[in-house]
mmCIF file of C-alpha atoms and ligand atoms in Angstrom:
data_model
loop_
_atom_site.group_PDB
_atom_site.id
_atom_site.type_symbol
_atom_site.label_atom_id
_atom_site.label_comp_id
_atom_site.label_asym_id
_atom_site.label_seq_id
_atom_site.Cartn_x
_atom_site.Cartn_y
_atom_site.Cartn_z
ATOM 1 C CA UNK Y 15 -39.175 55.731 -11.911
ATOM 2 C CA UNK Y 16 -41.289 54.824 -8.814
ATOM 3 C CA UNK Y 17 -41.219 57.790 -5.714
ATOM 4 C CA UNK Y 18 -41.151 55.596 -2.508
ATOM 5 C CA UNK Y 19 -40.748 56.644 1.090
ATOM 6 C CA UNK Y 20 -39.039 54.665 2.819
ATOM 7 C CA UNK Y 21 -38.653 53.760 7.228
ATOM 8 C CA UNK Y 22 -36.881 51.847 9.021
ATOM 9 C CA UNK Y 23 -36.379 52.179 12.615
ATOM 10 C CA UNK Y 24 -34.983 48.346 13.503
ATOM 11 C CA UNK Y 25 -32.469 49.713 15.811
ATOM 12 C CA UNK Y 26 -31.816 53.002 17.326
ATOM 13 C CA UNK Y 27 -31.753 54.761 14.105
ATOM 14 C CA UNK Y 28 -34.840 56.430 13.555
ATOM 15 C CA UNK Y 29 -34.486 56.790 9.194
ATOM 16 C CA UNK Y 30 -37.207 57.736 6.643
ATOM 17 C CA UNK Y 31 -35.575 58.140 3.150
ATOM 18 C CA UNK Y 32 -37.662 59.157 -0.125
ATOM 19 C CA UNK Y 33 -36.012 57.493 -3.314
ATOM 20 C CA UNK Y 34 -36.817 57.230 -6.946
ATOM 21 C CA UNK Y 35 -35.703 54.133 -8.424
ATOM 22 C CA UNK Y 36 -31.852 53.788 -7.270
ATOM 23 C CA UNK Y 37 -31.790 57.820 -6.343
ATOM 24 C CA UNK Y 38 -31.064 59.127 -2.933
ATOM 25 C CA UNK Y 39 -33.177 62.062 -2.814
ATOM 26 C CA UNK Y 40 -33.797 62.665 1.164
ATOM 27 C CA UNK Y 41 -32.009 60.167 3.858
ATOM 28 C CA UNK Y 42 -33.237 61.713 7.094
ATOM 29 C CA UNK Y 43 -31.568 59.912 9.939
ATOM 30 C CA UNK Y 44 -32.457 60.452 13.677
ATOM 31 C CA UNK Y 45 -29.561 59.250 15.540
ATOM 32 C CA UNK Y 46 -30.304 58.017 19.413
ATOM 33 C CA UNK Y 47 -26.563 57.370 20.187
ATOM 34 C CA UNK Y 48 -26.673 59.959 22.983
ATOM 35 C CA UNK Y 49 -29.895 58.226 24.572
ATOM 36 C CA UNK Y 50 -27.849 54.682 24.776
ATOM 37 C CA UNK Y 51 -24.793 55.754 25.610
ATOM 38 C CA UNK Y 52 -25.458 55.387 29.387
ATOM 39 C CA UNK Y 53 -26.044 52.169 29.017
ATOM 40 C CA UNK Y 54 -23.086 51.218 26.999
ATOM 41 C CA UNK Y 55 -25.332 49.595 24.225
ATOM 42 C CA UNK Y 56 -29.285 49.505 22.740
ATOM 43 C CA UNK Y 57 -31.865 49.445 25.516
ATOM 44 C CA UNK Y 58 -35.188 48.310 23.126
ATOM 45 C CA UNK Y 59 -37.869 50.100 24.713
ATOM 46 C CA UNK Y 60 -35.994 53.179 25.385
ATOM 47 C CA UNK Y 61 -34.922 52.704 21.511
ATOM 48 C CA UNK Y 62 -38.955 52.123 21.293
ATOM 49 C CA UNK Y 63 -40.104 55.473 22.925
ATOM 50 C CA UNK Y 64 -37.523 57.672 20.978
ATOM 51 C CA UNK Y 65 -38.476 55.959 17.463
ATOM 52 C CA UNK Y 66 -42.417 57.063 18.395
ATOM 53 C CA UNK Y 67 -41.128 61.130 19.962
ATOM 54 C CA UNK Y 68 -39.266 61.067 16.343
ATOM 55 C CA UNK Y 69 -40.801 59.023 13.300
ATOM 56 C CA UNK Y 70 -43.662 61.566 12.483
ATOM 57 C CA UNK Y 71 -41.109 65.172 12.563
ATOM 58 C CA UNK Y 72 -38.318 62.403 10.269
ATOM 59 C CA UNK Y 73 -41.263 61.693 7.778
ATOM 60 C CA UNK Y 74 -42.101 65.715 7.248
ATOM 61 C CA UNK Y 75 -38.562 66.721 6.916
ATOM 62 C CA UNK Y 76 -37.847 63.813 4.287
ATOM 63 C CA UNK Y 77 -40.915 64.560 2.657
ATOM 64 C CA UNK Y 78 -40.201 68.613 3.158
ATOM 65 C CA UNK Y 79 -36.209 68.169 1.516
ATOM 66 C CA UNK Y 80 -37.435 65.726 -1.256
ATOM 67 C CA UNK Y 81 -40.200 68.512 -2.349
ATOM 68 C CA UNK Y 82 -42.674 66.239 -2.303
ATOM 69 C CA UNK Y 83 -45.478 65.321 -0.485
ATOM 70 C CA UNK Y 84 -47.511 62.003 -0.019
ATOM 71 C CA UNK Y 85 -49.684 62.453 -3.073
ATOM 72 C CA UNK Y 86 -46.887 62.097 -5.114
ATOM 73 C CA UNK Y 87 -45.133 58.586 -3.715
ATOM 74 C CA UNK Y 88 -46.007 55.414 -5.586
ATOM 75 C CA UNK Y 89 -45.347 53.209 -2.427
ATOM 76 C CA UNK Y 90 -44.367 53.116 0.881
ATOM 77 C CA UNK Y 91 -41.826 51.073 2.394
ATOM 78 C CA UNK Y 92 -40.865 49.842 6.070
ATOM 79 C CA UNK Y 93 -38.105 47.512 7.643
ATOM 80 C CA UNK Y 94 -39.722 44.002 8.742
ATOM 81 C CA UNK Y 95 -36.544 42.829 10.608
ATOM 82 C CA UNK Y 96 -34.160 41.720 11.910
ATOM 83 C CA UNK Y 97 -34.107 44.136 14.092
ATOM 84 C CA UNK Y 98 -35.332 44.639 18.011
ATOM 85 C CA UNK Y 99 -38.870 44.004 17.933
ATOM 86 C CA UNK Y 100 -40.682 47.282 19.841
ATOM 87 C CA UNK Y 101 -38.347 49.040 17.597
ATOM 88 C CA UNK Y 102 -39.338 47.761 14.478
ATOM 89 C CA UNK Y 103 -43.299 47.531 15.553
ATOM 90 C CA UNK Y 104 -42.982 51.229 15.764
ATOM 91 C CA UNK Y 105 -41.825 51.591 12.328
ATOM 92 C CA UNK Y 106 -44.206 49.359 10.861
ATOM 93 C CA UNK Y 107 -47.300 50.294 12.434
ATOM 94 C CA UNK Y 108 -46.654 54.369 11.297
ATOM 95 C CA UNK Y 109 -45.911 52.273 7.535
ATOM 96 C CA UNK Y 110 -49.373 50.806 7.448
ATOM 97 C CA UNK Y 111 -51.259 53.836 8.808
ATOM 98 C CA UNK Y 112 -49.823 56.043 5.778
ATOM 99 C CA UNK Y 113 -50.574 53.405 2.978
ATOM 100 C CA UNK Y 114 -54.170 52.556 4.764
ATOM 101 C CA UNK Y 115 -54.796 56.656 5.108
ATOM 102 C CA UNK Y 116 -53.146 57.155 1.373
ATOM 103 C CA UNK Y 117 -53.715 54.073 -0.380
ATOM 104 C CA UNK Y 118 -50.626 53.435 -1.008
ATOM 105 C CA UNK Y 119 -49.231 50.146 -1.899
ATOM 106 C CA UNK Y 120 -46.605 48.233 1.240
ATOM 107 C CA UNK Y 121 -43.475 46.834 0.718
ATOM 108 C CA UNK Y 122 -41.927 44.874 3.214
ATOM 109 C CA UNK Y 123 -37.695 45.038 3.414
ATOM 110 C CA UNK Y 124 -35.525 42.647 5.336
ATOM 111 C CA UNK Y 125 -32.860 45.154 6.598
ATOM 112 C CA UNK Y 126 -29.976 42.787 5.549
ATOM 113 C CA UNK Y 127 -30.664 43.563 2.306
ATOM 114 C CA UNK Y 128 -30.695 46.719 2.273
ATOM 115 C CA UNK Y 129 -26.994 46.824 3.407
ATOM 116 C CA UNK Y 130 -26.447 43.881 1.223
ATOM 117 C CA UNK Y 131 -28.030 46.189 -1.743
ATOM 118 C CA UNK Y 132 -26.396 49.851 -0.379
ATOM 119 C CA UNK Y 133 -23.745 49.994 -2.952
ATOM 120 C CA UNK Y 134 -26.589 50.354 -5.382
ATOM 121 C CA UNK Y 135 -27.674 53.477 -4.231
ATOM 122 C CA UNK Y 136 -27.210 56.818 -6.321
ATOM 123 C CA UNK Y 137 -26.448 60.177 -5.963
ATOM 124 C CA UNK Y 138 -29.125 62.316 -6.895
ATOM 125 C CA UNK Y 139 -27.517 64.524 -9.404
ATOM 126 C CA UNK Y 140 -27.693 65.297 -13.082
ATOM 127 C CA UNK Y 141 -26.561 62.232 -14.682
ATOM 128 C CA UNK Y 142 -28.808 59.208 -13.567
ATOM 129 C CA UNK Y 143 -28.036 55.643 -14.595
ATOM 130 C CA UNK Y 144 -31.309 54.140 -14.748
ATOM 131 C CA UNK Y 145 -29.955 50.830 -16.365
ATOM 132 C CA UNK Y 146 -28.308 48.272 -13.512
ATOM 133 C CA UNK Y 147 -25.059 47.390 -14.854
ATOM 134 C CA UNK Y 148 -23.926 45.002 -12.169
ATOM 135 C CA UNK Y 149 -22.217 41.944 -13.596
ATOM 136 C CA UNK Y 150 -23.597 38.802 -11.829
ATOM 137 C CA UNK Y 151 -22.566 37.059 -10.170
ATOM 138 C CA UNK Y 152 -21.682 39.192 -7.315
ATOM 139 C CA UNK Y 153 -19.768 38.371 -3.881
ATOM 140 C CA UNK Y 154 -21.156 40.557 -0.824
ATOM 141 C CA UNK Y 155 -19.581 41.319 1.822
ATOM 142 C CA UNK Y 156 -21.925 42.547 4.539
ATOM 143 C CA UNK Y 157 -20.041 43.670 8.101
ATOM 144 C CA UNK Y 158 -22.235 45.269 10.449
ATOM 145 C CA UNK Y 159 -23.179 45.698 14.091
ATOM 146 C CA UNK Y 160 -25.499 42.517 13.892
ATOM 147 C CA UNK Y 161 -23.954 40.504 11.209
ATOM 148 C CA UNK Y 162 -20.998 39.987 9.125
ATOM 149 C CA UNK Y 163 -21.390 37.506 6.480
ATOM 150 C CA UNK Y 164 -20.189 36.669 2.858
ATOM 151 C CA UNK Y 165 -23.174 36.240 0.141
ATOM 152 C CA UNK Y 166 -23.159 35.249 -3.628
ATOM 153 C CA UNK Y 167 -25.674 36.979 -5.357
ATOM 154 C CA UNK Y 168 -26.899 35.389 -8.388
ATOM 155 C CA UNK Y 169 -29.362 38.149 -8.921
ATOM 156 C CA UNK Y 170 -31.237 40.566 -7.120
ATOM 157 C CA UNK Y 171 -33.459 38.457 -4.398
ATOM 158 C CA UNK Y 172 -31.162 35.541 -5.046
ATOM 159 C CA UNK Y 173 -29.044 34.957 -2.521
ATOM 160 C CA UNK Y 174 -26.907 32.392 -0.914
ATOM 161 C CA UNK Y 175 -25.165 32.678 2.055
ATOM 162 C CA UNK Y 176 -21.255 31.361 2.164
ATOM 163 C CA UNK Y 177 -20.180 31.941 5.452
ATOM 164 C CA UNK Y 178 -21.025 34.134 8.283
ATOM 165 C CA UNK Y 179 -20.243 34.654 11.700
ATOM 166 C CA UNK Y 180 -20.644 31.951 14.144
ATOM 167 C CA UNK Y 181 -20.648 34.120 17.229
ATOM 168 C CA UNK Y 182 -19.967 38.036 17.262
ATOM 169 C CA UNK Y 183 -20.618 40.127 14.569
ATOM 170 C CA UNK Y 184 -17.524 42.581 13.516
ATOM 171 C CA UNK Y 185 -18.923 45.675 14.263
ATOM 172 C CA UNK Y 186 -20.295 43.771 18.007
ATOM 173 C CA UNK Y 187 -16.368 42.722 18.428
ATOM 174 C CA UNK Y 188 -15.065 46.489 17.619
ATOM 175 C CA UNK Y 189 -17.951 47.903 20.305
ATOM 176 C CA UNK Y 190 -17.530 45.775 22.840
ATOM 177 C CA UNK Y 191 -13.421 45.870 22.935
ATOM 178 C CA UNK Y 192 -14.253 49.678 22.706
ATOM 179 C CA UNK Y 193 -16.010 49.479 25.947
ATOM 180 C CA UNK Y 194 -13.120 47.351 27.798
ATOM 181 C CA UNK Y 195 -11.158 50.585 26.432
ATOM 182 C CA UNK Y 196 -13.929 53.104 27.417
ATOM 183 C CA UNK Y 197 -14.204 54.549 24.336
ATOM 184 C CA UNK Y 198 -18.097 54.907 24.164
ATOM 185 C CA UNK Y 199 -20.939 53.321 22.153
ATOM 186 C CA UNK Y 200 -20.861 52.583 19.563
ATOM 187 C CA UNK Y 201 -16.648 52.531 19.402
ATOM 188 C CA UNK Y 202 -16.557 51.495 15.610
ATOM 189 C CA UNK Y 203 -15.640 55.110 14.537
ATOM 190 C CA UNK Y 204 -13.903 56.204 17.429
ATOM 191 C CA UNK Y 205 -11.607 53.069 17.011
ATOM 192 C CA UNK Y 206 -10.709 53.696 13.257
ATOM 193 C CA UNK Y 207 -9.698 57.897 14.954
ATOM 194 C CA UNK Y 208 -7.572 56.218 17.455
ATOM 195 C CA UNK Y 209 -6.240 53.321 14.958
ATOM 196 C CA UNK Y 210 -4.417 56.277 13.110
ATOM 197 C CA UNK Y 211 -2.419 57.133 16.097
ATOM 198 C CA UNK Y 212 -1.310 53.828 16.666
ATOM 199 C CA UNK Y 213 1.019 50.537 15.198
ATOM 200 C CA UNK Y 214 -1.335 47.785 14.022
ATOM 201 C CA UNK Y 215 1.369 45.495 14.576
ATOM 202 C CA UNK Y 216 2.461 46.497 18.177
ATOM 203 C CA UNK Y 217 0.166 43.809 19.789
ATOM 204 C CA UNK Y 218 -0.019 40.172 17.695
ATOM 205 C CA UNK Y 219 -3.334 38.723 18.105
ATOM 206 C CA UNK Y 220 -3.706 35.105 16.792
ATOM 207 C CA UNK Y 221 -6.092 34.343 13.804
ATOM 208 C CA UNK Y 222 -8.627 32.842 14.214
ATOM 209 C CA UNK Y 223 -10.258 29.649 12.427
ATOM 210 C CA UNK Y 224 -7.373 29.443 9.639
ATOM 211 C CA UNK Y 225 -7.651 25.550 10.073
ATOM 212 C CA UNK Y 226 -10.995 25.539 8.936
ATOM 213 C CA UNK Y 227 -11.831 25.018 5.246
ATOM 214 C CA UNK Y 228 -14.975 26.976 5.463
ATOM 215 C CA UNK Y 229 -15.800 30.901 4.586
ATOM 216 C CA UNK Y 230 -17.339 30.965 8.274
ATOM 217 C CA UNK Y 231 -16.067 33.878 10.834
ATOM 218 C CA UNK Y 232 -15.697 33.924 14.158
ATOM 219 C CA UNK Y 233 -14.792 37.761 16.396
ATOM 220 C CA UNK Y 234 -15.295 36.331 20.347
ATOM 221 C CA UNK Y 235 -11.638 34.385 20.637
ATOM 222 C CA UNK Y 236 -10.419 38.337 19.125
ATOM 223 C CA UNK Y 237 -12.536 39.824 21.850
ATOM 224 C CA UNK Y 238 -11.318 37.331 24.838
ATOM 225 C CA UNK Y 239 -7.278 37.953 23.795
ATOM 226 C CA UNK Y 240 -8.104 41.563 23.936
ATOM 227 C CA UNK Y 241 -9.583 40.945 27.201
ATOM 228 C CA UNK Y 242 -6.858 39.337 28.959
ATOM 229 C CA UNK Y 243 -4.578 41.922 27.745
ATOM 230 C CA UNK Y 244 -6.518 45.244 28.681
ATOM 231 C CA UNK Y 245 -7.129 42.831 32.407
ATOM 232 C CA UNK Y 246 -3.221 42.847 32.641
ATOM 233 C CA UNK Y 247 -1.792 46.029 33.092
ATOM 234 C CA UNK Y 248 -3.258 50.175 32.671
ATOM 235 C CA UNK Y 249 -2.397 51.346 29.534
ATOM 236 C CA UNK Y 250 -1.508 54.979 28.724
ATOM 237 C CA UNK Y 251 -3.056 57.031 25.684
ATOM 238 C CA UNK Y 252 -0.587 55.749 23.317
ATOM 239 C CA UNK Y 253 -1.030 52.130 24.427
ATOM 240 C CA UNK Y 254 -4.595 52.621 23.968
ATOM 241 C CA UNK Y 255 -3.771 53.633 20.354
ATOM 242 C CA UNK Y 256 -1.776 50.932 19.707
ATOM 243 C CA UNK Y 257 -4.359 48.480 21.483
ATOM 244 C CA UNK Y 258 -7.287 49.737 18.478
ATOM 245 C CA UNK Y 259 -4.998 49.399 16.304
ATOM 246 C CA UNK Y 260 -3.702 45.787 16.580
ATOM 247 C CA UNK Y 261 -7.257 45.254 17.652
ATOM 248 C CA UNK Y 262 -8.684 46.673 14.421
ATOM 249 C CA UNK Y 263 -6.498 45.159 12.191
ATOM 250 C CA UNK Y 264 -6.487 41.493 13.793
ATOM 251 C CA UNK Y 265 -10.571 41.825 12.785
ATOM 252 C CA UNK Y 266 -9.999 43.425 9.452
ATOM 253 C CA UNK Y 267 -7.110 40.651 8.967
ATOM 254 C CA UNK Y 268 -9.392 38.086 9.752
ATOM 255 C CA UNK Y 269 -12.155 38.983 7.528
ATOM 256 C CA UNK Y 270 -9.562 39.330 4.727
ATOM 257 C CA UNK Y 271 -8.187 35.851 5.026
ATOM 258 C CA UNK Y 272 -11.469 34.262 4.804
ATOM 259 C CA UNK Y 273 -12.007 36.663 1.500
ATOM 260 C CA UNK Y 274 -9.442 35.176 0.105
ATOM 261 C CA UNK Y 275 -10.493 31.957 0.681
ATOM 262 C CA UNK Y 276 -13.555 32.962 -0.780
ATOM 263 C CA UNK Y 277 -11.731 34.031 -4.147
ATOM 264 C CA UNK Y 278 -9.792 30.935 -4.378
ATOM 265 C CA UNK Y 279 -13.152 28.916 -4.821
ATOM 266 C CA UNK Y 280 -15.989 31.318 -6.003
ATOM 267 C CA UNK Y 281 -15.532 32.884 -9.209
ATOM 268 C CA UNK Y 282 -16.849 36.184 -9.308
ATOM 269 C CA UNK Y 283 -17.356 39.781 -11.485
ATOM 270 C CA UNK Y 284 -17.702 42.454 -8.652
ATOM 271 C CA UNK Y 285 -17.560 42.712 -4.998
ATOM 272 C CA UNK Y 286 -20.276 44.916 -2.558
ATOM 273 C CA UNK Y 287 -19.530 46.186 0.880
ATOM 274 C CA UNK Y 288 -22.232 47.300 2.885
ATOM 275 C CA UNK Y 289 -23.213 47.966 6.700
ATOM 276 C CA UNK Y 290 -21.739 50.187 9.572
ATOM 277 C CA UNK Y 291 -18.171 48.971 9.595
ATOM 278 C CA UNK Y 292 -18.057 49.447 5.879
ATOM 279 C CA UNK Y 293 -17.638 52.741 6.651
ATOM 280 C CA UNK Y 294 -14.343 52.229 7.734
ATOM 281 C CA UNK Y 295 -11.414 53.214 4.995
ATOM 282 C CA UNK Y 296 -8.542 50.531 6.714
ATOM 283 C CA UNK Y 297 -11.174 47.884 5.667
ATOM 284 C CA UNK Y 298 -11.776 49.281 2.266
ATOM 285 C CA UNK Y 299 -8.129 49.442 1.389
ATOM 286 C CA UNK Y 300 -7.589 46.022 3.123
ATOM 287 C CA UNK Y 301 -10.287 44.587 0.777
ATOM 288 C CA UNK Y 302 -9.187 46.042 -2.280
ATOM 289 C CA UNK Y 303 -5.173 44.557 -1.486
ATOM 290 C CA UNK Y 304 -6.892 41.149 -0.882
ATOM 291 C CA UNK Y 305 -8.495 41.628 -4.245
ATOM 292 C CA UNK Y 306 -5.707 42.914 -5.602
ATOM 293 C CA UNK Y 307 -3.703 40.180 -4.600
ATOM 294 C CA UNK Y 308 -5.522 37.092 -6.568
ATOM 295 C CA UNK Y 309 -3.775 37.758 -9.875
ATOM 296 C CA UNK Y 310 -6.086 35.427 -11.927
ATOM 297 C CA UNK Y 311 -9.109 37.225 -10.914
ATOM 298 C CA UNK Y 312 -11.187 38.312 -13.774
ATOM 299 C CA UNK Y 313 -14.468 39.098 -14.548
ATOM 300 C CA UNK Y 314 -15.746 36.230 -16.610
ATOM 301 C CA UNK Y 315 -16.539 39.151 -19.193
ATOM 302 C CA UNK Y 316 -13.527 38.115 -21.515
ATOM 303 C CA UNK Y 317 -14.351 41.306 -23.829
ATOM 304 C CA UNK Y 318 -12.829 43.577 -21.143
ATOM 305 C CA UNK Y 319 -10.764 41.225 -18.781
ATOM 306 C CA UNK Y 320 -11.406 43.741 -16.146
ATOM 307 C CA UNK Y 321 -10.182 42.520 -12.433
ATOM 308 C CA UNK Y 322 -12.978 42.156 -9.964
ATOM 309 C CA UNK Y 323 -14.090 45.867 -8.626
ATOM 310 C CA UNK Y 324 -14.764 46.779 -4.853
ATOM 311 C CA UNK Y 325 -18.636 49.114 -4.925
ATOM 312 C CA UNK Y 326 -19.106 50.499 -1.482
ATOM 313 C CA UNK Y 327 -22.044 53.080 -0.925
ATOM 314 C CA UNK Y 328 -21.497 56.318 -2.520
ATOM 315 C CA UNK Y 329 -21.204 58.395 1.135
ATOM 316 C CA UNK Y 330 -20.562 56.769 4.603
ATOM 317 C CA UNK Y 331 -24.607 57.699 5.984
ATOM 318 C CA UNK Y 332 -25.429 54.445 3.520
ATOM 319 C CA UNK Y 333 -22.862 52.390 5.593
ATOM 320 C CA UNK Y 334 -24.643 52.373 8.483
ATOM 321 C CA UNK Y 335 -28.547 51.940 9.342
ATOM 322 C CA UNK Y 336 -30.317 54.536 6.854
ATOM 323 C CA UNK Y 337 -33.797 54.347 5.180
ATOM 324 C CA UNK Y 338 -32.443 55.005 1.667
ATOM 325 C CA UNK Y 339 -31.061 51.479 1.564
ATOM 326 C CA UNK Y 340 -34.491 50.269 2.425
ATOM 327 C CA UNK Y 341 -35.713 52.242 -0.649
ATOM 328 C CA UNK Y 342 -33.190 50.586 -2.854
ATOM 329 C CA UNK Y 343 -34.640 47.139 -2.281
ATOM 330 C CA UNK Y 344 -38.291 48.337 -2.097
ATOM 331 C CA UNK Y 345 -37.830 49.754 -5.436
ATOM 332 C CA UNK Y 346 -36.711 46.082 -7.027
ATOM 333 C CA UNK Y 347 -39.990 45.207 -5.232
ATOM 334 C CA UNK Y 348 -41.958 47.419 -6.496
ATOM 335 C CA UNK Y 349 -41.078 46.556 -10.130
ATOM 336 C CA UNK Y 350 -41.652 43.044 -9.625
ATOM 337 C CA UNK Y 351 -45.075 43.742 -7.869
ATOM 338 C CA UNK Y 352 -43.830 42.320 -4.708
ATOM 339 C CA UNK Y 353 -46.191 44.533 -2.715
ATOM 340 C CA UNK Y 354 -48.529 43.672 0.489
ATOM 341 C CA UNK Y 355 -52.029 43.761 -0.409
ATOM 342 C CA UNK Y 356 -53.605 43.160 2.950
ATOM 343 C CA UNK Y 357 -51.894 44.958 5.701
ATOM 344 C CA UNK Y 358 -52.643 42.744 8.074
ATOM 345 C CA UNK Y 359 -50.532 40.743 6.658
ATOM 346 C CA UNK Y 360 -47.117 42.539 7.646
ATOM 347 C CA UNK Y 361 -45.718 41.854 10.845
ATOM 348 C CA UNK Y 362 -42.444 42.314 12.071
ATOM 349 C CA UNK Y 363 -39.606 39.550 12.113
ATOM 350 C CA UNK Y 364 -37.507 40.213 14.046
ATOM 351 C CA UNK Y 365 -34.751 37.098 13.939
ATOM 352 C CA UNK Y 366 -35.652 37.770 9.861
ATOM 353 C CA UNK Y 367 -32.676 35.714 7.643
ATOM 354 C CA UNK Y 368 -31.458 36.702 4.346
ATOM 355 C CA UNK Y 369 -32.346 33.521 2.429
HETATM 356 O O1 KG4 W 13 -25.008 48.730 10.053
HETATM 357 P P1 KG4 W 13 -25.024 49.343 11.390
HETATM 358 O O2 KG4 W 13 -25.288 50.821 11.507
HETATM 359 O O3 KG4 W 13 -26.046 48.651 12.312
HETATM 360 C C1 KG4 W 13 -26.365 47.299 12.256
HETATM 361 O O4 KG4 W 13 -27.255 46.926 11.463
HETATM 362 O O5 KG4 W 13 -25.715 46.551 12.996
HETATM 363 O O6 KG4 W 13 -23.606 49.007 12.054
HETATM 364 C C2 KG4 W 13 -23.233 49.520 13.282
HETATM 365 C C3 KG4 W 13 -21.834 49.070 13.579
HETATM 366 C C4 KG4 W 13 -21.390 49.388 14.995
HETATM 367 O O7 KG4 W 13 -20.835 48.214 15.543
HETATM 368 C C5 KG4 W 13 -20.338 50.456 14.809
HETATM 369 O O8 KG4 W 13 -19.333 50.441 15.811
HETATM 370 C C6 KG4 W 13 -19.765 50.100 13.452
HETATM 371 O O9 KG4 W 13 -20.902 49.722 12.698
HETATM 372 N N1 KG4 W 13 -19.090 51.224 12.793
HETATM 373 C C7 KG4 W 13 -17.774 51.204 12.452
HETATM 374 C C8 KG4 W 13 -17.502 52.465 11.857
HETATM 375 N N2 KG4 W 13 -18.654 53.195 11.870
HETATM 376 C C9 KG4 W 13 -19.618 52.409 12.434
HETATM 377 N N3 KG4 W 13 -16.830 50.264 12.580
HETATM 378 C C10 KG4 W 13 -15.586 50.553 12.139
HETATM 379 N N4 KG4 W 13 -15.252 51.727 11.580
HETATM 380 C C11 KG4 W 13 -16.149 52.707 11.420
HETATM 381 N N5 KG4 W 13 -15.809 53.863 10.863
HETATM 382 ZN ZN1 ZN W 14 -27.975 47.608 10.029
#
């Protein structure tokens, strides 16, 4: 199985990850949440500066807990986008500098896909499945702080997208209604804490695009109700509570409706959930009742008859921006020689698409 080292450093995550085929065997994550907080979101070239003070101390110490050292890698691999471009630039210029000064072959990831392929990503522990047993075709569900979007995966590299968001992206909506609430950046996690404390169904916020026959999302009508209402009156701790938790759900519900819709029309053997907000366990159990719910959903494997399963990443650091997810899809890469020969060739992207 191929040893890559893996960066990516497209937002204000600095990650390097070494992986060996689908194994997880060092995910070292720099977080610069602290440095952005002040500003209440990503500033890109102070994301920039702290990706550069960080990158080379992330690549020892995933090098140093994988007990290995460059000799022994059989590629490197680095985020092209989408991503903020000084961020990414910083990422991919420390990528070609290792394969240039250890000849190592270059893979180029789109970060998208690396969530989209997150739930592929194993444990590194005695018993290793080396064989992919995924069942295509497969329906991912990708929700993070950039983009939330539904994809059919024929195969691995084939995608198609069915819907996505025409505005915010989930996660966006959750941080920036956590700001109105002053809950910090980013509020994702701190919402889902303050969700538990609260009724989901204290405040009703309206759906929105149920008219619509597509699987297309939109979060900013969501954000502009919760506007109006935090503009109206103070609330009190256990208003706020209730606020992220109506709030919370009224995304979560809307993503779930369109799922549905999704089921009614695509037919489909398993399900994926990647990116930050998959981290969140309301979502997860939302998903599986909306699964749970279409009672003529099987796999098209008659032999078992097995309903449609939900795969989320094995732990919650794959949820969010990591380098080990960037691994996964280099390593599908690497097997079908979908390496950069000249390294002048690899540049960031950083409005990169899926398809
Ligand atoms: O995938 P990610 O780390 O970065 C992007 O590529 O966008 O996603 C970050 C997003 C943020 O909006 C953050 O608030 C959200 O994921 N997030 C969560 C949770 N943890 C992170 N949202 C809801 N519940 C969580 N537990
Ligand atoms: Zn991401």
């Amino acid at each position: 199985m191929p040893v890559i080292l893996s960066i990516d450093t497209s937002c204000d995550e600095t990650s390097v990850a070494v992986t060996q085929g689908l194994v997880v065997i060092s995910n070292v994550i720099a977080s610069q949440v602290e440095l952005h907080k002040k500003f209440g979101g990503v500033f890109p070239t102070v994301a920039k500066q702290a990706h550069i003070e960080n990158i080379d101390a992330c690549i020892l110490l995933a090098l140093k807990k994988a007990q290995i050292d460059f000799a022994n890698l059989d590629a490197i691999a680095v985020t092209q986008g989408p991503g903020l471009a000084p961020a990414l630039e910083v990422g991919i210029n420390k990528a070609k500098q290792l394969a240039e000064k250890y000849q190592k072959p270059l893979i180029a990831v789109n970060h998208i896909e690396g969530h989209l392929l997150s739930p592929l990503a194993q444990r590194n522990g005695k018993i290793k499945k080396q064989q992919l047993t995924t069942q295509f075709p497969v329906l991912s569900i990708i929700v993070s702080g950039g983009h939330t979007q539904f994809v059919l995966v024929t195969d691995i590299g084939q995608y198609q997208i069915l819907g996505l968001t025409i505005d915010d992206a989930a996660g966006e909506a959750l941080d920036k209604v956590g700001r109105m609430l002053d809950l910090g950046y980013p509020a994702g996690s701190v919402i889902e804490e303050f969700a538990k404390k609260g009724d989901p169904n204290k405040i009703k916020f309206a759906l929105p695009m149920t008219t619509t026959k597509d699987f297309n999302l939109s979060f900013s009508g969501l954000k502009t109700q919760a506007r109006n209402l935090i503009e109206k009156k103070q609330l009190n701790k256990q208003e706020i509570f209730d606020f992220a938790a109506s709030f919370q759900y009224a995304v979560f519900r809307h993503i779930c409706y369109k799922l549905n819709k999704v089921l009614q029309t695509e037919k489909i053997n398993e399900i994926w959930l990647g990116g930050g907000v998959a981290a969140n366990i309301t979502l997860r159990r939302m998903i599986r009742e909306t699964i749970g719910n279409h009672k003529n959903l099987l796999t098209r494997n008659l032999k078992t008859q097995t309903k449609v399963k939900l795969y989320t990443p094995f732990e919650k650091k794959l949820c969010g921006d990591n380098a080990a997810m960037i691994g996964v899809v280099a390593y599908f890469k690497f097997i079908n020689k979908n390496t950069i020969h000249n390294l002048n060739q690899l540049d960031r992207i950083p409005r990169l698409n899926l398809t």
